[in-house]
Coordinates of C-alpha atoms and ligand atoms in Angstrom, one line a residue:
M1019 CA -19.5 17.5 12.0
T1020 CA -20.6 21.0 13.6
F1021 CA -23.2 22.1 16.9
L1022 CA -25.1 24.8 17.0
L1023 CA -27.0 25.9 20.1
H1024 CA -28.8 29.4 19.6
V1025 CA -26.8 31.2 22.5
N1026 CA -30.8 33.0 23.6
D1027 CA -33.5 31.8 21.6
V1028 CA -33.7 34.2 19.2
D1029 CA -33.8 32.1 15.4
G1030 CA -32.5 33.2 11.8
L1031 CA -30.4 29.5 10.8
Q1032 CA -31.9 28.5 6.5
I1033 CA -31.2 25.9 5.4
K1034 CA -31.4 25.3 1.4
K1035 CA -33.5 22.0 0.4
D1036 CA -34.8 21.6 -2.5
G1037 CA -33.6 25.0 -4.4
K1038 CA -35.2 26.6 -1.7
W1039 CA -34.5 28.4 2.6
F1040 CA -36.2 27.5 5.0
P1041 CA -35.6 28.4 9.3
V1042 CA -34.7 26.2 10.9
Q1043 CA -36.5 25.8 14.7
S1044 CA -34.8 25.7 17.1
I1045 CA -35.7 23.9 20.3
S1046 CA -34.6 25.1 24.4
G1047 CA -32.3 23.3 24.7
A1048 CA -30.9 21.2 21.9
L1049 CA -28.1 21.6 19.6
V1050 CA -28.5 21.9 16.0
I1051 CA -26.2 19.3 14.3
N1052 CA -25.4 19.2 10.8
I1053 CA -22.7 17.0 8.3
G1054 CA -19.7 19.4 7.2
D1055 CA -18.1 18.4 3.8
I1056 CA -15.3 16.3 5.4
L1057 CA -18.1 13.8 6.2
E1058 CA -19.6 13.9 2.8
I1059 CA -16.5 13.3 1.8
V1060 CA -15.9 10.5 3.7
T1061 CA -19.7 8.7 3.8
N1062 CA -18.6 8.9 -0.6
G1063 CA -22.0 11.4 -1.0
K1064 CA -24.2 9.4 1.5
Y1065 CA -24.1 11.9 4.1
K1066 CA -25.0 16.0 2.9
S1067 CA -23.2 18.8 3.8
I1068 CA -26.0 21.2 3.1
E1069 CA -25.5 24.7 2.4
H1070 CA -26.9 27.5 5.3
R1071 CA -27.0 31.1 6.0
A1072 CA -27.8 33.0 9.0
V1073 CA -30.3 36.3 8.9
I1074 CA -30.8 38.4 11.0
N1075 CA -34.0 39.5 13.5
P1076 CA -35.3 43.0 13.1
D1077 CA -35.9 43.6 16.6
K1078 CA -33.3 41.2 18.8
E1079 CA -30.0 40.2 18.9
R1080 CA -29.1 36.9 18.5
I1081 CA -26.0 35.2 19.4
S1082 CA -24.9 31.8 18.5
S1083 CA -21.8 29.1 18.9
A1084 CA -20.8 26.7 16.9
A1085 CA -18.5 23.6 17.4
F1086 CA -16.4 22.4 14.4
H1087 CA -15.0 19.1 14.9
G1088 CA -12.5 19.2 12.1
A1089 CA -10.2 16.9 10.4
N1090 CA -6.5 16.2 11.5
K1091 CA -5.0 18.0 9.2
S1092 CA -2.0 15.9 8.5
C1093 CA -4.6 13.8 7.4
T1094 CA -6.3 12.6 4.0
I1095 CA -9.4 13.2 3.1
S1096 CA -11.0 10.6 1.2
P1097 CA -13.7 7.8 0.9
L1098 CA -13.9 5.2 3.1
Q1099 CA -12.3 2.3 1.2
E1100 CA -15.4 -0.3 3.5
L1101 CA -18.2 2.6 1.4
L1102 CA -16.4 1.8 -1.6
K1103 CA -16.5 -1.8 -2.3
E1104 CA -20.1 -1.8 -4.7
G1105 CA -19.4 1.3 -6.1
K1106 CA -17.2 4.0 -7.3
A1107 CA -15.8 6.6 -5.3
R1108 CA -17.7 10.1 -6.1
Y1109 CA -14.6 12.2 -5.0
K1110 CA -11.0 12.6 -5.1
V1111 CA -8.4 12.2 -2.6
I1112 CA -7.1 15.5 -0.9
D1113 CA -4.9 16.4 2.0
A1114 CA -6.8 18.2 5.4
G1115 CA -4.7 21.4 4.8
E1116 CA -5.5 21.6 1.3
Y1117 CA -8.6 20.7 0.8
L1118 CA -8.7 23.7 3.6
K1119 CA -6.7 26.1 1.8
G1120 CA -9.2 25.4 -0.9
Y1121 CA -12.7 26.3 1.2
F1122 CA -11.3 29.5 2.7
A1123 CA -10.5 30.4 -1.1
A1124 CA -13.8 29.5 -2.4
K1125 CA -16.1 30.5 0.9
L1126 CA -18.1 32.9 -0.4
E1127 CA -19.6 30.7 -2.8
G1128 CA -22.7 29.0 -1.5
R1129 CA -22.2 24.9 -0.8
S1130 CA -18.5 25.8 -1.1
K1131 CA -16.7 25.2 -4.6
A1132 CA -13.8 23.3 -2.5
I1133 CA -16.0 20.2 -2.2
S1134 CA -17.6 20.8 -6.4
N1135 CA -14.1 20.4 -7.4
L1136 CA -13.9 16.6 -5.2
Q1137 CA -16.9 15.8 -7.0
E1138 CA -15.1 13.0 -9.4
K1139 CA -16.5 13.7 -13.3
E1140 CA -14.9 10.9 -14.4
I1141 CA -13.7 8.6 -12.1
A1142 CA -13.1 4.4 -13.7
M1143 CA -9.8 5.4 -14.7
A1144 CA -9.0 7.9 -11.4
H1145 CA -10.0 5.1 -9.3
A1146 CA -8.0 2.5 -10.8
R1147 CA -4.8 4.6 -10.5
T1148 CA -5.4 5.1 -6.6
T1149 CA -7.0 1.7 -5.2
G1150 CA -8.1 -1.3 -8.0
S1151 CA -6.5 -2.4 -11.3
L1152 CA -8.4 -3.2 -14.2
P1153 CA -9.4 -6.1 -15.2
V1154 CA -7.1 -9.0 -17.3
G1155 CA -7.0 -12.1 -18.6
N1156 CA -6.1 -15.1 -16.0
V1157 CA -2.2 -15.4 -16.6
Q1158 CA -2.5 -19.3 -16.2
E1159 CA -5.0 -20.1 -17.9
L1160 CA -3.8 -18.7 -20.4
A1161 CA -0.9 -20.9 -20.4
Q1162 CA -2.6 -24.0 -20.0
S1163 CA -3.9 -23.0 -23.2
K1164 CA -1.2 -22.6 -25.1
R1165 CA 0.1 -24.7 -27.7
S1166 CA 4.4 -25.1 -26.9
D1167 CA 4.1 -23.4 -30.5
E1168 CA 2.2 -20.6 -29.7
Q1169 CA 3.6 -17.7 -29.2
V1170 CA 2.4 -14.5 -26.3
P1171 CA 0.0 -12.2 -26.8
E1172 CA 1.7 -8.7 -27.7
R1173 CA 1.2 -7.0 -24.6
Y1174 CA 3.4 -9.5 -22.3
I1175 CA 5.8 -9.3 -24.5
R1176 CA 8.7 -7.2 -22.9
P1177 CA 11.7 -6.6 -25.5
E1178 CA 13.8 -4.5 -22.4
A1179 CA 12.9 -7.3 -19.8
H1180 CA 16.3 -9.2 -21.5
T1181 CA 18.5 -6.0 -22.6
E1182 CA 19.8 -5.1 -19.8
E1183 CA 22.4 -6.4 -18.4
V1184 CA 21.9 -9.6 -15.1
I1185 CA 25.0 -10.4 -13.1
S1186 CA 24.4 -13.8 -10.8
G1187 CA 25.4 -14.2 -7.0
Y1188 CA 28.2 -16.0 -7.5
D1189 CA 30.7 -13.4 -7.4
S1190 CA 31.3 -12.1 -3.6
T1191 CA 31.4 -8.7 -4.3
F1192 CA 27.9 -9.2 -5.8
V1193 CA 26.4 -11.6 -3.0
I1194 CA 24.0 -9.9 -0.7
P1195 CA 23.8 -9.5 3.0
I1196 CA 22.9 -12.0 5.9
I1197 CA 22.0 -11.4 8.9
D1198 CA 21.1 -13.4 12.1
L1199 CA 18.4 -11.9 13.9
S1200 CA 19.4 -14.1 16.8
K1201 CA 22.7 -12.8 16.6
L1202 CA 21.4 -9.7 17.0
C1203 CA 19.3 -11.0 20.4
D1204 CA 21.5 -11.6 22.0
P1205 CA 23.8 -9.1 23.9
Q1206 CA 27.3 -11.0 23.2
S1207 CA 27.1 -10.5 18.7
S1208 CA 24.1 -7.6 18.4
H1209 CA 26.9 -4.2 18.0
E1210 CA 28.2 -6.0 15.6
E1211 CA 24.7 -8.2 13.8
L1212 CA 23.5 -4.2 14.0
V1213 CA 26.5 -1.9 12.0
R1214 CA 26.1 -5.3 9.0
L1215 CA 22.3 -4.5 9.5
G1216 CA 22.9 -0.8 8.7
S1217 CA 25.2 -1.2 6.2
A1218 CA 22.6 -3.5 4.2
C1219 CA 19.6 -1.1 4.8
Q1220 CA 21.8 1.2 3.6
Q1221 CA 24.2 -0.2 0.5
W1222 CA 21.8 -3.2 -0.1
G1223 CA 18.4 -1.9 0.1
F1224 CA 17.6 -6.0 0.4
F1225 CA 19.0 -9.2 2.8
Q1226 CA 18.6 -12.4 3.4
L1227 CA 17.0 -12.9 7.1
I1228 CA 17.9 -16.0 9.3
N1229 CA 17.6 -17.6 12.6
H1230 CA 14.3 -15.1 12.6
G1231 CA 12.2 -17.3 15.1
V1232 CA 9.8 -18.4 12.6
P1233 CA 8.5 -22.4 13.2
E1234 CA 9.9 -24.2 10.3
E1235 CA 5.8 -25.1 10.2
V1236 CA 4.6 -22.1 10.4
I1237 CA 7.2 -21.9 7.2
S1238 CA 6.3 -25.2 5.4
D1239 CA 2.2 -24.8 6.3
L1240 CA 2.3 -21.8 4.2
K1241 CA 3.8 -22.6 1.8
K1242 CA 1.8 -26.2 1.6
N1243 CA -1.5 -24.0 1.2
I1244 CA -0.5 -22.0 -0.9
S1245 CA 0.9 -24.2 -3.7
D1246 CA -1.9 -26.5 -2.7
F1247 CA -4.8 -22.9 -4.0
F1248 CA -2.8 -22.4 -7.1
K1249 CA -3.7 -25.3 -8.0
L1250 CA -7.8 -26.2 -7.8
P1251 CA -9.7 -25.0 -10.7
L1252 CA -9.7 -21.8 -12.0
E1253 CA -13.5 -21.7 -10.9
A1254 CA -13.0 -22.2 -7.5
K1255 CA -10.6 -19.5 -7.6
K1256 CA -12.1 -16.5 -9.0
A1257 CA -15.0 -17.1 -5.7
Y1258 CA -11.6 -15.0 -4.2
S1259 CA -12.1 -12.6 -7.1
Q1260 CA -10.7 -8.6 -7.0
L1261 CA -14.3 -6.6 -6.4
P1262 CA -14.0 -3.4 -9.0
N1263 CA -11.9 -0.4 -7.2
S1264 CA -9.9 -3.0 -4.2
L1265 CA -6.7 -4.6 -5.1
E1266 CA -7.6 -7.4 -2.5
G1267 CA -8.2 -10.6 -3.9
Y1268 CA -7.6 -13.1 -6.7
G1269 CA -6.2 -11.2 -9.9
Q1270 CA -3.5 -8.7 -10.6
V1271 CA -2.3 -5.5 -9.7
F1272 CA -1.2 -2.0 -11.4
V1273 CA -2.4 -2.2 -14.6
V1274 CA -3.9 0.6 -15.1
S1275 CA -4.4 1.4 -18.5
E1276 CA -5.8 -1.0 -21.3
E1277 CA -2.1 0.1 -23.6
Q1278 CA -0.3 -0.6 -21.0
K1279 CA 2.2 -3.7 -20.9
L1280 CA 1.2 -6.8 -19.0
D1281 CA 3.2 -9.2 -16.5
W1282 CA 3.2 -12.0 -17.0
A1283 CA 1.7 -13.7 -12.7
D1284 CA -1.5 -13.3 -11.8
M1285 CA -2.2 -12.3 -7.4
F1286 CA -4.1 -12.9 -4.1
Y1287 CA -3.8 -10.0 -1.9
L1288 CA -5.1 -10.1 1.4
V1289 CA -4.9 -7.1 3.7
L1290 CA -4.0 -9.1 7.5
R1291 CA -3.4 -7.0 9.9
P1292 CA -4.6 -4.6 11.9
N1293 CA -7.4 -8.0 12.5
E1294 CA -10.4 -5.6 12.5
S1295 CA -9.2 -5.2 8.9
R1296 CA -9.6 -8.6 7.4
D1297 CA -12.5 -9.2 5.0
M1298 CA -12.9 -12.9 5.9
R1299 CA -14.4 -13.0 2.1
F1300 CA -10.9 -13.0 0.2
W1301 CA -9.5 -15.4 2.9
P1302 CA -9.5 -19.1 0.9
A1303 CA -11.2 -21.6 2.8
C1304 CA -9.8 -24.5 0.3
P1305 CA -7.3 -25.8 1.2
P1306 CA -9.3 -26.1 4.6
S1307 CA -6.0 -24.9 6.4
F1308 CA -5.9 -22.0 4.5
R1309 CA -7.2 -19.4 7.0
T1310 CA -5.1 -20.8 10.1
S1311 CA -1.7 -21.2 8.2
I1312 CA -2.3 -17.8 7.5
D1313 CA -2.9 -15.9 10.6
R1314 CA -0.2 -17.6 12.3
Y1315 CA 2.1 -17.1 9.7
S1316 CA 1.2 -13.2 9.7
T1317 CA 1.3 -13.7 13.8
E1318 CA 5.1 -14.8 13.6
T1319 CA 6.0 -12.3 10.8
A1320 CA 4.9 -8.9 12.4
K1321 CA 6.8 -10.1 15.4
V1322 CA 10.3 -10.3 13.1
A1323 CA 9.4 -7.2 11.5
R1324 CA 8.7 -5.5 14.7
C1325 CA 11.9 -6.8 16.3
L1326 CA 14.0 -5.6 12.8
L1327 CA 12.1 -2.5 13.3
E1328 CA 13.3 -1.6 16.3
F1329 CA 17.1 -2.5 15.5
M1330 CA 16.8 -0.7 13.0
A1331 CA 16.0 2.3 14.9
K1332 CA 18.7 1.4 17.4
H1333 CA 21.0 1.7 14.2
L1334 CA 19.4 5.8 12.9
G1335 CA 19.8 6.4 16.2
V1336 CA 16.2 7.5 16.8
E1337 CA 13.9 6.2 19.6
P1338 CA 12.1 2.8 18.7
E1339 CA 8.9 3.8 19.9
L1340 CA 8.9 6.8 17.9
L1341 CA 9.4 4.8 14.8
L1342 CA 7.2 2.2 15.5
E1343 CA 4.0 4.5 16.7
M1344 CA 4.0 5.0 13.2
F1345 CA 3.4 1.5 12.5
H1346 CA 1.0 0.7 16.0
G1347 CA -1.3 -2.1 15.5
Q1348 CA 1.2 -3.4 13.1
P1349 CA -0.8 -2.7 9.6
Q1350 CA 0.3 -6.2 7.4
G1351 CA -0.9 -6.9 4.0
L1352 CA 0.3 -10.4 1.7
R1353 CA -0.1 -11.0 -0.9
M1354 CA 1.0 -14.1 -3.3
N1355 CA 2.6 -13.9 -6.7
Y1356 CA 2.0 -16.8 -9.0
Y1357 CA 4.1 -17.3 -12.8
P1358 CA 3.1 -19.6 -14.7
P1359 CA 5.8 -21.3 -16.9
C1360 CA 6.4 -19.8 -20.5
R1361 CA 8.2 -21.4 -22.6
Q1362 CA 9.1 -17.8 -24.1
A1363 CA 9.7 -16.7 -20.5
N1364 CA 13.3 -14.7 -22.1
K1365 CA 10.3 -12.3 -23.8
V1366 CA 8.3 -11.2 -20.4
L1367 CA 8.0 -10.5 -17.7
G1368 CA 6.6 -12.0 -14.5
M1369 CA 6.4 -8.7 -12.2
S1370 CA 7.8 -5.3 -13.7
P1371 CA 10.5 -3.5 -12.1
H1372 CA 9.2 -2.1 -9.4
T1373 CA 9.9 -0.2 -6.2
D1374 CA 7.5 -2.1 -3.0
A1375 CA 5.9 1.1 -1.0
A1376 CA 5.7 -0.5 2.5
C1377 CA 8.2 0.3 4.7
L1378 CA 9.6 -3.2 5.2
T1379 CA 8.6 -6.5 3.3
L1380 CA 9.5 -10.2 4.0
L1381 CA 9.3 -12.6 1.4
L1382 CA 9.5 -16.0 0.5
Q1383 CA 10.1 -18.0 -1.8
V1384 CA 7.0 -21.4 -1.7
N1385 CA 9.1 -23.1 -4.7
D1386 CA 12.6 -23.4 -5.6
V1387 CA 12.2 -21.2 -8.0
P1388 CA 14.8 -18.8 -8.7
G1389 CA 13.4 -15.6 -10.5
L1390 CA 13.9 -12.0 -8.2
Q1391 CA 16.4 -9.7 -9.6
I1392 CA 17.3 -6.6 -7.5
R1393 CA 19.3 -3.4 -9.5
K1394 CA 22.7 -3.0 -7.8
D1395 CA 24.5 -0.3 -9.9
G1396 CA 22.6 0.3 -12.6
K1397 CA 22.7 -3.9 -13.2
W1398 CA 20.4 -6.5 -12.5
L1399 CA 21.7 -8.9 -9.9
A1400 CA 20.3 -12.9 -10.0
L1401 CA 20.1 -13.6 -6.8
D1402 CA 19.4 -17.3 -4.7
A1403 CA 17.2 -17.7 -2.7
L1404 CA 18.9 -18.9 0.8
E1405 CA 17.0 -22.1 1.9
G1406 CA 14.5 -21.1 5.2
A1407 CA 15.7 -17.7 5.4
F1408 CA 13.1 -14.6 4.6
I1409 CA 14.4 -11.7 1.8
V1410 CA 13.9 -9.0 3.5
N1411 CA 13.5 -5.7 1.8
V1412 CA 13.2 -1.6 2.7
G1413 CA 10.2 0.2 1.0
D1414 CA 9.8 3.5 0.2
V1415 CA 8.5 4.4 3.4
L1416 CA 11.2 3.0 5.4
E1417 CA 13.7 5.5 2.9
I1418 CA 11.6 8.2 3.7
V1419 CA 11.6 8.0 7.4
S1420 CA 15.0 7.3 7.5
N1421 CA 15.6 11.1 6.0
G1422 CA 17.1 9.1 2.4
K1423 CA 19.2 7.3 4.5
Y1424 CA 18.5 3.9 4.1
K1425 CA 17.0 3.0 0.1
S1426 CA 14.4 1.2 -1.0
V1427 CA 15.7 -0.7 -4.3
E1428 CA 13.9 -1.2 -7.4
H1429 CA 13.9 -5.3 -8.0
R1430 CA 11.9 -7.4 -10.8
A1431 CA 11.0 -11.3 -10.9
M1432 CA 11.5 -12.8 -13.9
V1433 CA 10.0 -16.4 -15.3
H1434 CA 10.5 -19.9 -15.5
P1435 CA 10.7 -21.4 -19.0
N1436 CA 8.9 -25.0 -18.2
R1437 CA 8.0 -24.1 -13.9
E1438 CA 6.0 -22.8 -11.8
R1439 CA 7.1 -19.8 -9.3
I1440 CA 5.1 -18.9 -6.5
S1441 CA 6.5 -16.3 -3.8
V1442 CA 4.1 -15.1 -1.2
A1443 CA 5.7 -11.1 0.0
V1444 CA 4.3 -10.1 3.3
F1445 CA 4.4 -5.6 3.4
H1446 CA 4.7 -3.9 6.8
R1447 CA 2.8 -0.4 6.6
P1448 CA 2.0 2.4 8.5
C1449 CA -1.3 3.6 10.4
Q1450 CA -3.8 5.0 6.7
D1451 CA -3.8 8.5 9.1
A1452 CA 0.6 8.5 9.7
L1453 CA 2.2 11.6 7.8
I1454 CA 5.1 10.1 5.9
G1455 CA 8.2 12.2 5.5
P1456 CA 11.8 11.6 7.7
L1457 CA 11.8 12.2 11.4
P1458 CA 12.4 15.3 13.2
E1459 CA 15.7 13.6 14.4
L1460 CA 17.1 12.0 11.3
V1461 CA 16.7 15.7 10.0
K1462 CA 18.0 17.5 12.6
N1463 CA 21.3 14.6 12.7
D1464 CA 20.9 15.8 9.3
G1465 CA 22.6 19.3 9.9
G1466 CA 18.5 19.9 10.0
K1467 CA 17.7 19.5 6.0
A1468 CA 14.9 16.7 5.0
R1469 CA 15.4 15.3 1.7
Y1470 CA 12.1 14.9 1.2
S1471 CA 8.4 16.2 1.5
S1472 CA 5.8 14.7 4.0
V1473 CA 2.4 13.5 3.1
G1474 CA -0.3 11.7 3.7
Y1475 CA -0.3 8.0 3.9
L1476 CA -3.1 7.2 1.5
D1477 CA -1.6 10.8 -1.2
F1478 CA 1.7 8.9 -0.9
M1479 CA -0.5 5.6 -1.7
K1480 CA -2.4 7.4 -4.0
R1481 CA 1.3 8.7 -6.2
Y1482 CA 2.5 5.5 -5.3
Y1483 CA -0.7 3.4 -7.9
S1484 CA -0.1 6.1 -10.2
A1485 CA 3.6 6.1 -10.8
K1486 CA 3.8 2.8 -9.7
L1487 CA 4.7 1.8 -13.5
D1488 CA 8.3 4.3 -14.0
G1489 CA 10.2 2.4 -11.1
R1490 CA 10.9 5.3 -8.3
N1491 CA 10.2 8.5 -10.1
H1492 CA 7.4 9.0 -7.1
L1493 CA 9.6 8.8 -4.8
E1494 CA 12.1 11.1 -6.7
S1495 CA 8.9 13.4 -6.7
L1496 CA 9.1 13.8 -3.1
R1497 CA 12.8 14.6 -2.9
H1498 CA 14.4 17.1 -2.3
E1499 CA 17.2 19.1 -4.2
L1500 CA 19.5 20.1 -1.7
Ligands
LIG2211 O1 8.4 -12.8 -7.2 C1 8.9 -12.2 -6.0 O2 10.4 -12.8 -6.0 C2 9.7 -10.8 -6.3 C3 7.7 -10.2 -5.9 C4 7.5 -8.6 -5.0 O3 8.8 -8.1 -5.3 C5 6.4 -8.4 -4.5 O4 5.3 -9.0 -4.3 O5 6.2 -6.8 -4.7
LIG2212 FE1 8.3 -6.4 -4.9

């Protein structure tokens, strides 16, 4: 937004309207306010950034003063998510710094080329890649409609699902670490447990968290509500279906092309924190206690995540505030994953190999059906979830922020031949305007070597979704060769 002041009350400003130039008659003492390119993009084109120019007065000098209110150079510019609910994104996502470069380079071409270049022409696919998922059929329904001797559709057949070696966690060298939060909090045992926590994040990227302090009934209420929700008739669940261009609600994630192979699962995603970003339309009203149990679970898991981040900062040797300020308001999302049974379980995948984008994920197995596998030394390791423990894993953001000390590890989910499997993950992410890059303290300790480029969080997420099916490739694209 620009505020223009006519310093000596001589007019000369003209704006282009419907292809013609119109003079602006200034009112003494008033400011002329105009919308700039960034606001046009952010409002998804609802507000207009209009071309204007200044003409010279034959007799009088003219002086004006403009105050520009711009975007922070480190943020990412894109249409506001809220405004995309009913429609398409009309502009691409871009870093403010990049945008300004394009702006000055194209400055002399009127309505800056920078903004026209950002206008989306063929938006449907591009946008599915950044935020939404292409619609695909409901897998629970598909599974129920199949006779036992019927083949699953070709799009679900994954030859790679069972060609790689899988080891199960009975060999003690392959048991993922167990971290005790009560020991971390107890001064007597804290140091020793902190060393174990650090080593789990560095060597494994995964651990199971016990004695985490989340009341048992908070967990059991949520588990019961989730199981009951997925038992509802399809129509009742579909009341919460994802809208185009959004991941929130009931549907799928990561489907970005019509050719792509599909996962044998349905998903339900909700934004939980900060509280003001909750969209209650998507919060199931059935079972009746569901909303309350999600809310309580959200509060409790956010506490655990904050506590873990503080200990991780301590282990990394940085001021906890430096890490925590990226997570101001503790943004949090929740995903329920429903994997129907599949007679050809050994031919399908519940969830393709991926890393989690967020900083820290807390995962619960809702029923006692195993299926999670993590990549360890080039093999897949099947994980045995401990009753009552959270499976915690380091996401991409934490790998980057820790300058590569902590590892974001690939994992996938398998399907059971005759039992449904349900899991629920809470993702703790940085604020929308955070710049994702290695913490300067850690870079300093690493002899000044930043192992990753810094990018705005939204730009990072765009890369994440578009590279989703390539395992860790989006992370590799940010990694510096050192
Ligand atoms: O269902 C699982 O065990 C894994 C789920 C998962 O990795 C995710 O939701 O990101
Ligand atoms: Fe995951």
